[in-house]
Structure formats: structure tokens, C-alpha cells
Short mmCIF file of C-alpha atoms in Angstrom, two decimals:
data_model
loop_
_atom_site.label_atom_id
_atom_site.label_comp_id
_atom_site.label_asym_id
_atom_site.label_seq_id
_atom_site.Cartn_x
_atom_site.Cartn_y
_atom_site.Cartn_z
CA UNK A 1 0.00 0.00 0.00
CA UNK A 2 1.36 3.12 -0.60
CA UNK A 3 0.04 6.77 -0.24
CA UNK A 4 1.93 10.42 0.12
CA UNK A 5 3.41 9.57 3.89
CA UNK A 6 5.53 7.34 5.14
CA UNK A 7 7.85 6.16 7.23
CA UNK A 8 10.15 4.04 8.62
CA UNK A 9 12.04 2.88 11.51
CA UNK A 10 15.50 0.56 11.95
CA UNK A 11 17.48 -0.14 15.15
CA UNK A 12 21.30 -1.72 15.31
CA UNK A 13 24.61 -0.52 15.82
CA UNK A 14 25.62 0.10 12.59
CA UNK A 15 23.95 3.80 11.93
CA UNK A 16 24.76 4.35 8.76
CA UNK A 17 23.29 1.20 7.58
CA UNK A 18 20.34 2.06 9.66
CA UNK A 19 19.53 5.47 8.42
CA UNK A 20 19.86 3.73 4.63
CA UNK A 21 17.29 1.58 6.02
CA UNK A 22 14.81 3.90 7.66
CA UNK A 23 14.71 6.11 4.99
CA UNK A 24 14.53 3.76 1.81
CA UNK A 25 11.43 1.93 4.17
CA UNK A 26 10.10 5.43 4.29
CA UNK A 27 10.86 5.81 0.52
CA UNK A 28 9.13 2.89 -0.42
CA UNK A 29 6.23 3.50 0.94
CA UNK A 30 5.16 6.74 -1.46
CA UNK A 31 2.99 6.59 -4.38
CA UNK A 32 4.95 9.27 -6.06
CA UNK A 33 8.51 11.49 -5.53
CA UNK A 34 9.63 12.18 -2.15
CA UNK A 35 9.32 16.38 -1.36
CA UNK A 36 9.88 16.40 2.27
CA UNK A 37 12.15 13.81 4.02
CA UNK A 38 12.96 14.01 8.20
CA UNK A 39 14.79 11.73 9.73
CA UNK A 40 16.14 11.18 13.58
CA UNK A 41 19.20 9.63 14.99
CA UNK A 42 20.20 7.96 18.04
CA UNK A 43 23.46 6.96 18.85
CA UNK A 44 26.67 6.99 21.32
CA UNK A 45 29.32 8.58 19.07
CA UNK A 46 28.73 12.19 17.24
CA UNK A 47 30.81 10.69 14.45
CA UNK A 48 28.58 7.79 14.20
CA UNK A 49 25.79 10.10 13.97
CA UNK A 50 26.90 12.47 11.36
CA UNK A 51 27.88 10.13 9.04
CA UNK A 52 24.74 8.24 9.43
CA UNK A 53 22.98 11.61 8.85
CA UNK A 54 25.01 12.39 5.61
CA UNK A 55 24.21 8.46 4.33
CA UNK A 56 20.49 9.79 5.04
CA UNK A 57 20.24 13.01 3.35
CA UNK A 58 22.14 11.32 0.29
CA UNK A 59 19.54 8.01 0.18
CA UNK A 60 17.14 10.94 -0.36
CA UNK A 61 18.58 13.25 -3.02
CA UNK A 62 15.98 14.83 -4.80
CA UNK A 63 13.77 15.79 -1.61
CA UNK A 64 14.03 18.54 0.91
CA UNK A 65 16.15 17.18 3.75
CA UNK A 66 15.99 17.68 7.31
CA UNK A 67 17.20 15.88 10.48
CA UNK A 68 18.56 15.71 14.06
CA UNK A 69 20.14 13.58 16.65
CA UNK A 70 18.53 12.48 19.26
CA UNK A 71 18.01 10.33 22.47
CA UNK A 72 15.26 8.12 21.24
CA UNK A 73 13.27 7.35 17.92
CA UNK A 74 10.10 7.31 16.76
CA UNK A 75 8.94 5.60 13.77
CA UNK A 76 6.56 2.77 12.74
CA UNK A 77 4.29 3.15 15.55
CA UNK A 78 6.81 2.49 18.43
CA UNK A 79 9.38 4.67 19.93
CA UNK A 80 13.11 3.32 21.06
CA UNK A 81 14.62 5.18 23.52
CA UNK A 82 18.63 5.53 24.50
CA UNK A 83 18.89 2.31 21.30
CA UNK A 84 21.19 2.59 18.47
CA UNK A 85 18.39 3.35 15.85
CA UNK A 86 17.20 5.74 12.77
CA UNK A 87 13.14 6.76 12.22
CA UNK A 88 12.67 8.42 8.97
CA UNK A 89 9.47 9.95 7.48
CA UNK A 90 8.91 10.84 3.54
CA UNK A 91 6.06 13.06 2.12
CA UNK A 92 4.62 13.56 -1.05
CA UNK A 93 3.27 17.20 -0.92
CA UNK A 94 2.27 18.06 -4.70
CA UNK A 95 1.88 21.60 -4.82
CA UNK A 96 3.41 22.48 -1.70
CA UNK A 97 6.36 24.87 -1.29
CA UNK A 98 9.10 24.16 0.63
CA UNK A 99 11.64 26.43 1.68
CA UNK A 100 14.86 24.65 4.10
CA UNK A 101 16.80 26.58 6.77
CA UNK A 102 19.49 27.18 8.70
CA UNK A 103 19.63 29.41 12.03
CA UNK A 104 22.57 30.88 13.51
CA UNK A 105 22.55 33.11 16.51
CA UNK A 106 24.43 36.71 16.42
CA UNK A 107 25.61 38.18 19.88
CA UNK A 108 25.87 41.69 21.28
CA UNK A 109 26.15 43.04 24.60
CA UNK A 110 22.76 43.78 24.65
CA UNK A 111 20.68 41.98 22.17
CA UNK A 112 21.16 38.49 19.74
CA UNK A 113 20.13 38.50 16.14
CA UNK A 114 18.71 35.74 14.70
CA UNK A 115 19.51 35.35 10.48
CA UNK A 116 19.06 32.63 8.74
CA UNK A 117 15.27 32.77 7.95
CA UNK A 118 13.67 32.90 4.54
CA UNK A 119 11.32 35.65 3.30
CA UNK A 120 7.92 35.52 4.56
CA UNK A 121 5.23 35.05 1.72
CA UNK A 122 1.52 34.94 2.23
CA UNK A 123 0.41 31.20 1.66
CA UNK A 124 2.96 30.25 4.52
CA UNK A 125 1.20 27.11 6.47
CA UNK A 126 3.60 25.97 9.07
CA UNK A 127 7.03 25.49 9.95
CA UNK A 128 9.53 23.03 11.20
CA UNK A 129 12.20 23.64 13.40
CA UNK A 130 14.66 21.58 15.36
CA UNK A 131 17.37 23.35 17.39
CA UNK A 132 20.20 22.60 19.44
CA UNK A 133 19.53 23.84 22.87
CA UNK A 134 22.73 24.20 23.88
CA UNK A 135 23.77 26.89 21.03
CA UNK A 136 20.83 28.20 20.07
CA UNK A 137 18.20 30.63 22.18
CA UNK A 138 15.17 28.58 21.11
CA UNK A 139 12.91 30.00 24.14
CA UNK A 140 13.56 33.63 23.19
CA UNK A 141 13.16 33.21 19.31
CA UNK A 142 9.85 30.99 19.60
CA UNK A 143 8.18 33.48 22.18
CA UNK A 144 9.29 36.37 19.61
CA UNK A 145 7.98 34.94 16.60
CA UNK A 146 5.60 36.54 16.37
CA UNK A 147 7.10 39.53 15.61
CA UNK A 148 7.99 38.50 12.27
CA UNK A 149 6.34 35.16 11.20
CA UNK A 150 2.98 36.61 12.52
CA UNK A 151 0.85 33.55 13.69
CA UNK A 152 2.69 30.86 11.30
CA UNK A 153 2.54 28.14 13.92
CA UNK A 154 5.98 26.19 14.37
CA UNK A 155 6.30 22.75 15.65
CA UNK A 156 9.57 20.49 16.38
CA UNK A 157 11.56 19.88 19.14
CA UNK A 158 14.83 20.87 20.77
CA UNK A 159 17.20 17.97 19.62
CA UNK A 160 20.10 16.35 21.89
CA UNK A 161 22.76 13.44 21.84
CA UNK A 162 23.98 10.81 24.20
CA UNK A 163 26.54 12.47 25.01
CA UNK A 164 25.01 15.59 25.87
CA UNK A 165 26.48 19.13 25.18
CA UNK A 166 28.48 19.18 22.16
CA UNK A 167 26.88 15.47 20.81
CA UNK A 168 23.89 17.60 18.96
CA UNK A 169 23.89 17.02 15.42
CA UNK A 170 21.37 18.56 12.39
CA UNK A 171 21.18 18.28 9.26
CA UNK A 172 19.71 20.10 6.61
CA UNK A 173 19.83 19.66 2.17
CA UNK A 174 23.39 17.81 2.64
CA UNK A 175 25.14 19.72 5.45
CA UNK A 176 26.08 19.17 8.60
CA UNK A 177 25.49 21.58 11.66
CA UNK A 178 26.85 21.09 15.70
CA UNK A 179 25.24 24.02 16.61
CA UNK A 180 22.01 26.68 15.89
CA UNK A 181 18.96 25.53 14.62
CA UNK A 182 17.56 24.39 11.22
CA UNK A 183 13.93 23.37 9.40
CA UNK A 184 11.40 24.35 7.33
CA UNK A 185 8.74 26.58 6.35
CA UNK A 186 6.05 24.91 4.47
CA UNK A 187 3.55 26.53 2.20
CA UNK A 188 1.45 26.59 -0.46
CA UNK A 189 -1.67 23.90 -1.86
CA UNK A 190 -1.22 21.70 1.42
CA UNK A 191 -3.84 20.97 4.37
CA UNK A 192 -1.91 20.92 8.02
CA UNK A 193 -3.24 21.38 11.51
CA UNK A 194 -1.31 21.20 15.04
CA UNK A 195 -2.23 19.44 18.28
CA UNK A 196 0.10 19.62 21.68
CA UNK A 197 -0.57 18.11 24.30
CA UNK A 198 0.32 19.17 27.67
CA UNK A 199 -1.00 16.63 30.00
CA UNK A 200 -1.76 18.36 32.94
CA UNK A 201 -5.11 18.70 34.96
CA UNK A 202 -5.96 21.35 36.85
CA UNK A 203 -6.25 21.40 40.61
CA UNK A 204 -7.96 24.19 43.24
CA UNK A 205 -9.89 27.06 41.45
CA UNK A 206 -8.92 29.56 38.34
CA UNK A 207 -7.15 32.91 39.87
CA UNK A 208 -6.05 36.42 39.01
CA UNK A 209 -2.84 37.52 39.32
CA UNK A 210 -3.30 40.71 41.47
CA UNK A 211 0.40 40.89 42.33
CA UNK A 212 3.63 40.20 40.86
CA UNK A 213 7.31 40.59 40.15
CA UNK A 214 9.17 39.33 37.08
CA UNK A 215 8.32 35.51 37.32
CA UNK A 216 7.64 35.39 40.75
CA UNK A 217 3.88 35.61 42.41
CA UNK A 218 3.11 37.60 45.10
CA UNK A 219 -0.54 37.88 45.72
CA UNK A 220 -3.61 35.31 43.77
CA UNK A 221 -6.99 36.87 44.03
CA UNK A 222 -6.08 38.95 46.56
CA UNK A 223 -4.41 36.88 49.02
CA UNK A 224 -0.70 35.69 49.50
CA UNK A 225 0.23 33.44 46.65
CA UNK A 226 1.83 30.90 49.01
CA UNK A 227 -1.50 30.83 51.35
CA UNK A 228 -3.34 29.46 48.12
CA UNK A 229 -1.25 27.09 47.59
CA UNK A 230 -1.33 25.90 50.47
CA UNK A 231 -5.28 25.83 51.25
CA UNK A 232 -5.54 24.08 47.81
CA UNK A 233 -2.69 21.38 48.50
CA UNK A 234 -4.55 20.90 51.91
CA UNK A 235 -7.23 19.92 50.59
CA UNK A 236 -6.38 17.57 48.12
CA UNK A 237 -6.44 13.62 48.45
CA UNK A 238 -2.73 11.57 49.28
CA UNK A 239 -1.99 10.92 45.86
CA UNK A 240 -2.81 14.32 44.29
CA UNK A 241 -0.29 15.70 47.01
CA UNK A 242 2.27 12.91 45.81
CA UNK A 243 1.75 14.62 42.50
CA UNK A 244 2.77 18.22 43.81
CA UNK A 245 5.69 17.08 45.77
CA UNK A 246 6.66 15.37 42.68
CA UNK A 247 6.46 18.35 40.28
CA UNK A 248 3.94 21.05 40.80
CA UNK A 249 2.83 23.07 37.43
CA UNK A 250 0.80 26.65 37.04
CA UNK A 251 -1.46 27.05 33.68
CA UNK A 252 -1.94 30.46 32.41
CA UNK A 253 -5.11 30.88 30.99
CA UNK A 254 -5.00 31.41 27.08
CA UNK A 255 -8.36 32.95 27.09
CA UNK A 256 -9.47 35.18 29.29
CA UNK A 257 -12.88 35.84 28.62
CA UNK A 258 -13.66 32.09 28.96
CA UNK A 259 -15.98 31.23 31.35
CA UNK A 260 -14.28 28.45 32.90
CA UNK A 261 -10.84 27.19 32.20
CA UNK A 262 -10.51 23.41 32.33
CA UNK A 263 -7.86 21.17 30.85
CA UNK A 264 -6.28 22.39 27.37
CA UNK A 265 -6.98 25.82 28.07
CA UNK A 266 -3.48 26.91 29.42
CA UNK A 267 -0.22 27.31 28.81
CA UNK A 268 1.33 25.10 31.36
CA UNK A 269 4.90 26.20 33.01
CA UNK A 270 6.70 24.61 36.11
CA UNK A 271 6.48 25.86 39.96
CA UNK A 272 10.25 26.70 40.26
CA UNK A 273 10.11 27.38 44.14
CA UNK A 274 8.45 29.13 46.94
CA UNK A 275 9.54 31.56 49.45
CA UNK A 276 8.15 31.09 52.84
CA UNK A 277 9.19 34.76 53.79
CA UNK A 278 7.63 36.48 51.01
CA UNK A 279 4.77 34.01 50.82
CA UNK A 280 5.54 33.98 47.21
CA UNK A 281 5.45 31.33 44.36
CA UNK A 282 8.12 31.50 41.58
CA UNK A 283 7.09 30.21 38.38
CA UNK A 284 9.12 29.17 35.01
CA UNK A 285 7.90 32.78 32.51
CA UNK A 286 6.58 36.05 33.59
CA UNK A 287 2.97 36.36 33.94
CA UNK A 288 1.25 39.72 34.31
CA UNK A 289 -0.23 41.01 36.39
CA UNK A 290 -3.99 40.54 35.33
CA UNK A 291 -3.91 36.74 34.07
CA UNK A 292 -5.62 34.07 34.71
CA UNK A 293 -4.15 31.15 36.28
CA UNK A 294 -4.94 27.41 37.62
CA UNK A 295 -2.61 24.79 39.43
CA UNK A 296 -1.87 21.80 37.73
CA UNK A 297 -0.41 18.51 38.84
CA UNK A 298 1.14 15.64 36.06
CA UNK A 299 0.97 11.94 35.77
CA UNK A 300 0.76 9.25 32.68
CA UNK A 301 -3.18 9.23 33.54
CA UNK A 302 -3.75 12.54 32.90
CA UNK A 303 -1.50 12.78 29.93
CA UNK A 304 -2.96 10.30 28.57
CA UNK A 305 -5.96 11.62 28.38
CA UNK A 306 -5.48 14.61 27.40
CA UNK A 307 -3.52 13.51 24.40
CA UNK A 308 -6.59 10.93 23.25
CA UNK A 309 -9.07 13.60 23.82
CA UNK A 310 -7.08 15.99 21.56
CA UNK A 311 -6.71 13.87 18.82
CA UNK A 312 -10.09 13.30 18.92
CA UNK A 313 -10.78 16.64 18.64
CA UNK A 314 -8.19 17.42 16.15
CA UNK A 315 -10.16 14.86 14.04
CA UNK A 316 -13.59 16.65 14.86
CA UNK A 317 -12.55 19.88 13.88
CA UNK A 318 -10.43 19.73 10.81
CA UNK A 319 -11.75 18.88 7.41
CA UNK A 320 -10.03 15.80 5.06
CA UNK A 321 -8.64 12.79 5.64
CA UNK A 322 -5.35 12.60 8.12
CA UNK A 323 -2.55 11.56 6.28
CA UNK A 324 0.29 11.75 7.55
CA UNK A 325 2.53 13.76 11.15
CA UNK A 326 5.46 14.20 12.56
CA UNK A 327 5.43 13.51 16.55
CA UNK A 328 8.01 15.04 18.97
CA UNK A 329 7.46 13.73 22.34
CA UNK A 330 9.48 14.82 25.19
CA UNK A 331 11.80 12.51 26.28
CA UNK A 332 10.23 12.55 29.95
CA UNK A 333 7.39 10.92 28.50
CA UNK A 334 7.83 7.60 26.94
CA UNK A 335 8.72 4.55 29.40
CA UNK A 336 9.62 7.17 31.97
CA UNK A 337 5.68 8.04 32.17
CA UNK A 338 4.07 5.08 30.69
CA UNK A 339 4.76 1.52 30.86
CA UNK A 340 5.81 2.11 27.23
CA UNK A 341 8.14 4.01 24.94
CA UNK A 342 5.45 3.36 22.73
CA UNK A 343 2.78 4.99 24.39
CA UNK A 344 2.17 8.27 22.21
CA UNK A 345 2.92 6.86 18.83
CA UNK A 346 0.45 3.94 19.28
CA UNK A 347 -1.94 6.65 20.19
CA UNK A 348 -1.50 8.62 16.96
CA UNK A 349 -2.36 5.97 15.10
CA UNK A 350 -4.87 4.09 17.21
CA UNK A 351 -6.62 7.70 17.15
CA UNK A 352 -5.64 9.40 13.27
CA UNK A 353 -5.53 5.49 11.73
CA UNK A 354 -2.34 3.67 10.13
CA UNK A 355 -0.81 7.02 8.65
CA UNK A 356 2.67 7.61 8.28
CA UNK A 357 4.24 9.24 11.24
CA UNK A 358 7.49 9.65 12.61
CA UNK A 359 9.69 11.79 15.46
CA UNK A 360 11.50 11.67 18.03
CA UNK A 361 12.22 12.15 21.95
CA UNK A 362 12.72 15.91 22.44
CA UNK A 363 14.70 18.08 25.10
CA UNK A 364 11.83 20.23 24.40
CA UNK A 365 9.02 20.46 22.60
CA UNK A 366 7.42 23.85 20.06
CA UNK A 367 4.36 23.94 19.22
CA UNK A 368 1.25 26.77 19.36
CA UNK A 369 -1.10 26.91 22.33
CA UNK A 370 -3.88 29.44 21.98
CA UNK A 371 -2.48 30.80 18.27
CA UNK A 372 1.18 31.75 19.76
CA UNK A 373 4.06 29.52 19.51
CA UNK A 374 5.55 28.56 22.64
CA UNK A 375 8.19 26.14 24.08
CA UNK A 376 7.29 23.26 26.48
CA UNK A 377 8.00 20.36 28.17
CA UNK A 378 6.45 16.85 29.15
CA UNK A 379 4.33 17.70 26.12
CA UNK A 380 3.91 15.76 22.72
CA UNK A 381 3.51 18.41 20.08
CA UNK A 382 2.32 16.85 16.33
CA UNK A 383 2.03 18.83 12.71
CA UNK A 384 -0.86 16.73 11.26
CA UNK A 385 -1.20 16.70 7.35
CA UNK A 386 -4.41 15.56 5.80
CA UNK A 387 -6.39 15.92 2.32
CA UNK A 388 -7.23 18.36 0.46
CA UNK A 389 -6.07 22.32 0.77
CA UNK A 390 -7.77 23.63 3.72
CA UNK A 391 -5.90 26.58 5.53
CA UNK A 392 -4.08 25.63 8.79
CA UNK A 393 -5.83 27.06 11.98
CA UNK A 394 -3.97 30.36 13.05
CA UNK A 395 -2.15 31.23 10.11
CA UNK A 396 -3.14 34.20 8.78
CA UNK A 397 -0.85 36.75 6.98
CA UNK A 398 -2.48 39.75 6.61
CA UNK A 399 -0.17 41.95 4.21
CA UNK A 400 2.92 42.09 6.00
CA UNK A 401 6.23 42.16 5.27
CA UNK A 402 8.72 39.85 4.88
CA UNK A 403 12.59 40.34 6.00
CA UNK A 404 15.83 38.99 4.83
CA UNK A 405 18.96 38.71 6.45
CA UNK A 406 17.79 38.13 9.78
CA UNK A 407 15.98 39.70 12.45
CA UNK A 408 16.68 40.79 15.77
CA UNK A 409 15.44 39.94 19.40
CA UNK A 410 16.44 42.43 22.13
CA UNK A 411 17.12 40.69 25.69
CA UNK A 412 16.77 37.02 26.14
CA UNK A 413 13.55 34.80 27.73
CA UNK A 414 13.62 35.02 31.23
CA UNK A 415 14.51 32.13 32.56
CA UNK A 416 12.94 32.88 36.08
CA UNK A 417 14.69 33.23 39.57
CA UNK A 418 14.33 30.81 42.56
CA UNK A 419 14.70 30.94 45.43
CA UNK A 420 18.24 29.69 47.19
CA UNK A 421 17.44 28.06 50.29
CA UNK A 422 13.78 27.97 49.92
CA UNK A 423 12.00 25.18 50.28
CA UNK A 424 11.23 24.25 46.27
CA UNK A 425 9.34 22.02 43.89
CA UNK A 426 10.76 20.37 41.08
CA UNK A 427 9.73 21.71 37.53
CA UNK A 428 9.29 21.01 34.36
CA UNK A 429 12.49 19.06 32.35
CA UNK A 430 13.26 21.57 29.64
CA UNK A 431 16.03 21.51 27.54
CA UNK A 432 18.49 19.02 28.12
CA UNK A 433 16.27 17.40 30.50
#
């Protein structure tokens, strides 16, 4: 059977026969010229890994080429984690456009500039990016984006290697990169839709920010930030405490005007640490003054869940058949949250059907949550291509204007301040995690 995604998936300890593999399986299974090929590496030695990459990106001549290293796989509706192994995924895309990348990071004493980007054009749908988070300022450029890609939505994943800093490899069209960032921007006659996943639930009541500084929370609804916690923690049950002490996470509330925010309506960041003193709350962004936000608490229960129900909904809402995605799960999900590596990709198709997909396991994970792009973790973020041409959700271009050469982004995301000494809860695994 063949159709215009595919993919394919091969583990051993030779790489560079396994990325020949994985990618002719992917290959194979198209009913007409590769476009877009990705591709994902795991493996000890950065060597290993380049050289499978470059036998990769050669076995697909003739397409668009992207790919990364990576601490686990995904690919043929399993995932392999911390394995010797190659997934590979090959689309068909007719009268798409596709326009490959490479992202390199300026410096100043004040400000980094970003250049590497192509021209914006109108018809944009999505793009693709997959960044070394080691090198490259991935939190800052995705919560700018904005400023110059509008509301394109872009999904990926922060890459990594076995061996950690300086083991990052991606590849993009034939070369080679240790450092920055690379992808795609996709646009044109093609159909493609996001879903991420969070997989949080909310716990204690929705509250305004009346009081804050920077990332940390001073006052909620009035009262000491710290005293709510605390009244809600109190009453919840053993294991929903378990949960807290195990990683406590704040949702800010996408949509204000809602009237109730349940799960899938926030933007979910980690509690970084209290401080008894101040009774204050520090939290992993800055949130205004103003916002709405909800307590949230993690396990594989809830996550999976959530990630069933969005699919679901994903399906409800979007016109054409699903074809074909690309998956990036973090890599504290998997057999570290469910009793399977497995678990997400055996979702995506026990929910979309037997479609091509492929990914991997991410050091952190991009994709939109209430139409602006946004960096996560725990989270398994999916582009989703199906039939026919309908516009992707959020991705208007209204006039605008396009820039070459780069653009710049004053300051840096804040990476929050905790609190030395205080007593703290652990949050979210971001990159490198």
C-alpha cells in the first residue's frame, strides 16, 4: 500500500546502515517522488551520527532534507529510547512549497540577532524547526515569533545526543550543523493542523494575578500566593499531594474571557520554588499582572488523556482525511511516564488510523497553544497533514512584510529566579532534561 506519507524505523549498531534503512522503508512506501524527508538519529558517538545523517540526506537526493540527533526514535508506531536506531518519514506534498533553513545566533552586549530565515510570503502554512539547545536561544526566538512570522505556527523539538552538550547534530539539504537551529517553512496547496498536548489537569480554582514581580507571584486573588497554595494542596487527596511534591505546574489561561478554564486551556509552566518569607510562588515565565491562572499537577493518567481527547478533537474539527505527522514527544514521557516508549505513537495511530508518522524524543518540545508559539515540556507536540487544501488554523498573513537577512530579538527569555534556600518544587524538564 502506498500513499503520500511514510515512514520508517530501523534499530542496530551500525547507523549508517540504519539510516539507509529507515529512509529507503520510508521511501518505499510513497505513491509518487519524495518532497519532504525528516529523519532522527540515536546513537553513542557524534561521528557515528553524522555520518549516518550524511548516508540519510544522500539516500534521499531529490527531496528537501531535514534531520537531528537524538536520544530516542520514533517511527513505525513504536518509539526506542537511548537504542542505536534511525526513524525516517517521507512526504509527497504536490503543490506544496518548501523552503529549508538554517539558524545561527548573532551576539551583542545587549541583544542576539537571529539570520538565517527565509522571506515571509503569504500562503505560509507551518514550519519546522529543530534546534540545538545548547547553542541556540530557542525560548527567546519561539516566544518572539511573532514579531515576524505573525501567527505561522511552528512545531519540532529541541534535539540532543547521548553524550550531551556538544553530541547535537542537524542536518539540513546535505550539510552538517553542531550548533544553531535548522527546518522548514512549508507553504502553499497543502492541508496541516497542530495538536500539543500538555498533559496536565488542573487542581484548586482559576485565579487572578493581582500581584507580581518578574516571574515570581506575590498575591492570587487577593491573598498571598503561598496561602493558596497551600489551602488548595490541603485539601487535596494523598496521591494528588504525591503529585505536587513530585512536580507542581501553574497554567496560564490562554483565554481570558472564557468562562471556565478546564484542561487544554493553558499554557502550562513549572512551579520553580516558593519563598516562605515572602509568601511567594516562583514560576518558570513572567505572567502579568492581570492573568488568569490554575494549578496543575502531572501523571501518565492525565497525559494520557489529554492527548486521546485531543486527537479526537483534532479529528472533529479539521476537514479531510489525516494523512500523515510528525510527533516530537518529550523525552520525559515515553517509558519514563508510561509503561511504554510506545505509548504516544500507538496513540496517533490508534486515534488518526495507520498514517505515516514519525519523530523523536525531544529536550523540548514547540508547538502553538492558543495561536502563539511557545516552548514546552512533558508535552507531545504533532504537525498533522491531511487531504485536500484547507488553511491551517492560526495562520493568517495579513499583508505584512517579509525580512531577509535576519531579524533581531532584544534581551533574552527570562529564565525565572528561585529561590536559594527555599524550600522548592521540582519543575518542568526543559532543555536538556
Amino acid at each position: 500500500m502506498t500513499s503520500r506519507f511514510a515512514d520508517g524505523l530501523a534499530v542496530g549498531p551500525n547507523l549508517v546502515e540504519a539510516a539507509e534503512t529507515a529512509v529507503r522503508q520510508a521511501l518505499a512506501g510513497l505513491s509518487g517522488p519524495p518532497d519532504l524527508v525528516c529523519f532522527f538519529i540515536c546513537g553513542d558517538d557524534p561521528d557515528d551520527v553524522a555520518r549516518a545523517g550524511q548516508r540519510a540526506m544522500s539516500v534521499a537526493s531529490g527531496a528537501d532534507v531535514i534531520g537531528c540527533s537524538a536520544t530516542g526514535v520514533i517511527g513505525h508506531g513504536q518509539g526506542v529510547e537511548l537504542t542505536s536506531a534511525v526513524s525516517a518519514w517521507a512526504a509527497s506534498l504536490g503543490g506544496a512549497r518548501i523552503d529549508t533553513f538554517a539558524l545561527e545566533t548573532l551576539r551583542t552586549e545587549d541583544r542576539f540577532v537571529v539570520v538565517g530565515l527565509p522571506e515571509r510570503v503569504p500562503d505560509d502554512r507551518a514550519a519546522i524547526l529543530l534546534a540545538d539547545p545548547y547553542s541556540f536561544p530557542t525560548d527567546a526566538f519561539i516566544e518572539h515569533s511573532h514579531e515576524v512570522l505573525g501567527t505561522l505556527p511552528i512545531v519540532g523539538g529541541l534535539a540532543n545526543g547521548l553524550q550531551g552538550r556538544g553530541s547535537v547534530r542537524l542536518f539540513a539539504n546535505g550539510e552538517v550543523h553542531d550548533s544553531g537551529a535548522i527546518g522548514v517553512v512549508i507553504g502553499g496547496q497543502v492541508n496541516v493542523g497542530t495538536v500539543v498536548s500538555q498533559g496536565c489537569r488542573p487542581i484548586g480554582p482559576s485565579m487572578v494575578v493581582t500581584r507580581a514581580e518578574d516571574n515570581v507571584l506575590l498575591e492570587l486573588a487577593g491573598q498571598p500566593a503561598l496561602a493558596r497554595l497551600e489551602d488548595i494542596v490541603s485539601a487535596l487527596d494523598e496521591e494528588d499531594r504525591d503529585l505536587v511534591a513530585a512536580g507542581l505546574q501553574i497554567g496560564i489561561a490562554m483565554d481570558e474571557y472564557a468562562e471556565r478554564h478546564e484542561r487544554g486551556d493553558f499554557l502550562i509552566r513549572g512551579v520553580i520554588g516558593i519563598d516562605p518569607e515572602r509568601e511567594a510562588v516562583a514560576v518558570g515565565d513572567v505572567i502579568e499582572i492581570g492573568r488568569t491562572v490554575r494549578f496543575q499537577v502531572r501523571d501518565a493518567e492525565a497525559a494520557d488523556e489529554d492527548l486521546y481527547e485531543l486527537l479526537d478533537e483534532h479529528l472533529r474539527e479539521h476537514s479531510g482525511r489525516v494523512e500523515g505527522a510528525l510527533l516530537f514527544s518529550c523525552n520525559g514521557r515515553g517509558s519514563g511516564m508510561f509503561d511504554s516508549a510506545d505509548h504516544d505513537a500507538l496513540a496517533v495511530r490508534e486515534t488518526l488510523g495507520p498514517i505515516g508518522v514519525a519523530g523523536f524524543f525531544a529536550a523540548g518540545e514547540v508547538g502553538p497553544v492558543g495561536g502563539h508559539n511557545h516552548v514546552h515540556g512533558f508535552t507531545a507536540s504533532l504537525l498533522v497533514f491531511s487531504s485536500g487544501t484547507e488553511l491551517s488554523s492560526g495562520t493568517g498573513f495579513s499583508g505584512g512584510t517579509g525580512f531577509s537577512g535576519g531579524t533581531g530579538f532584544s534581551g533574552g527569555f527570562p529564565g525565572g529566579t528561585g529561590f536559594p534556600g527555599g524550600t522548592g518544587f521540582p519543575g518542568d524538564a526543559g532543555a536538556g532534561a
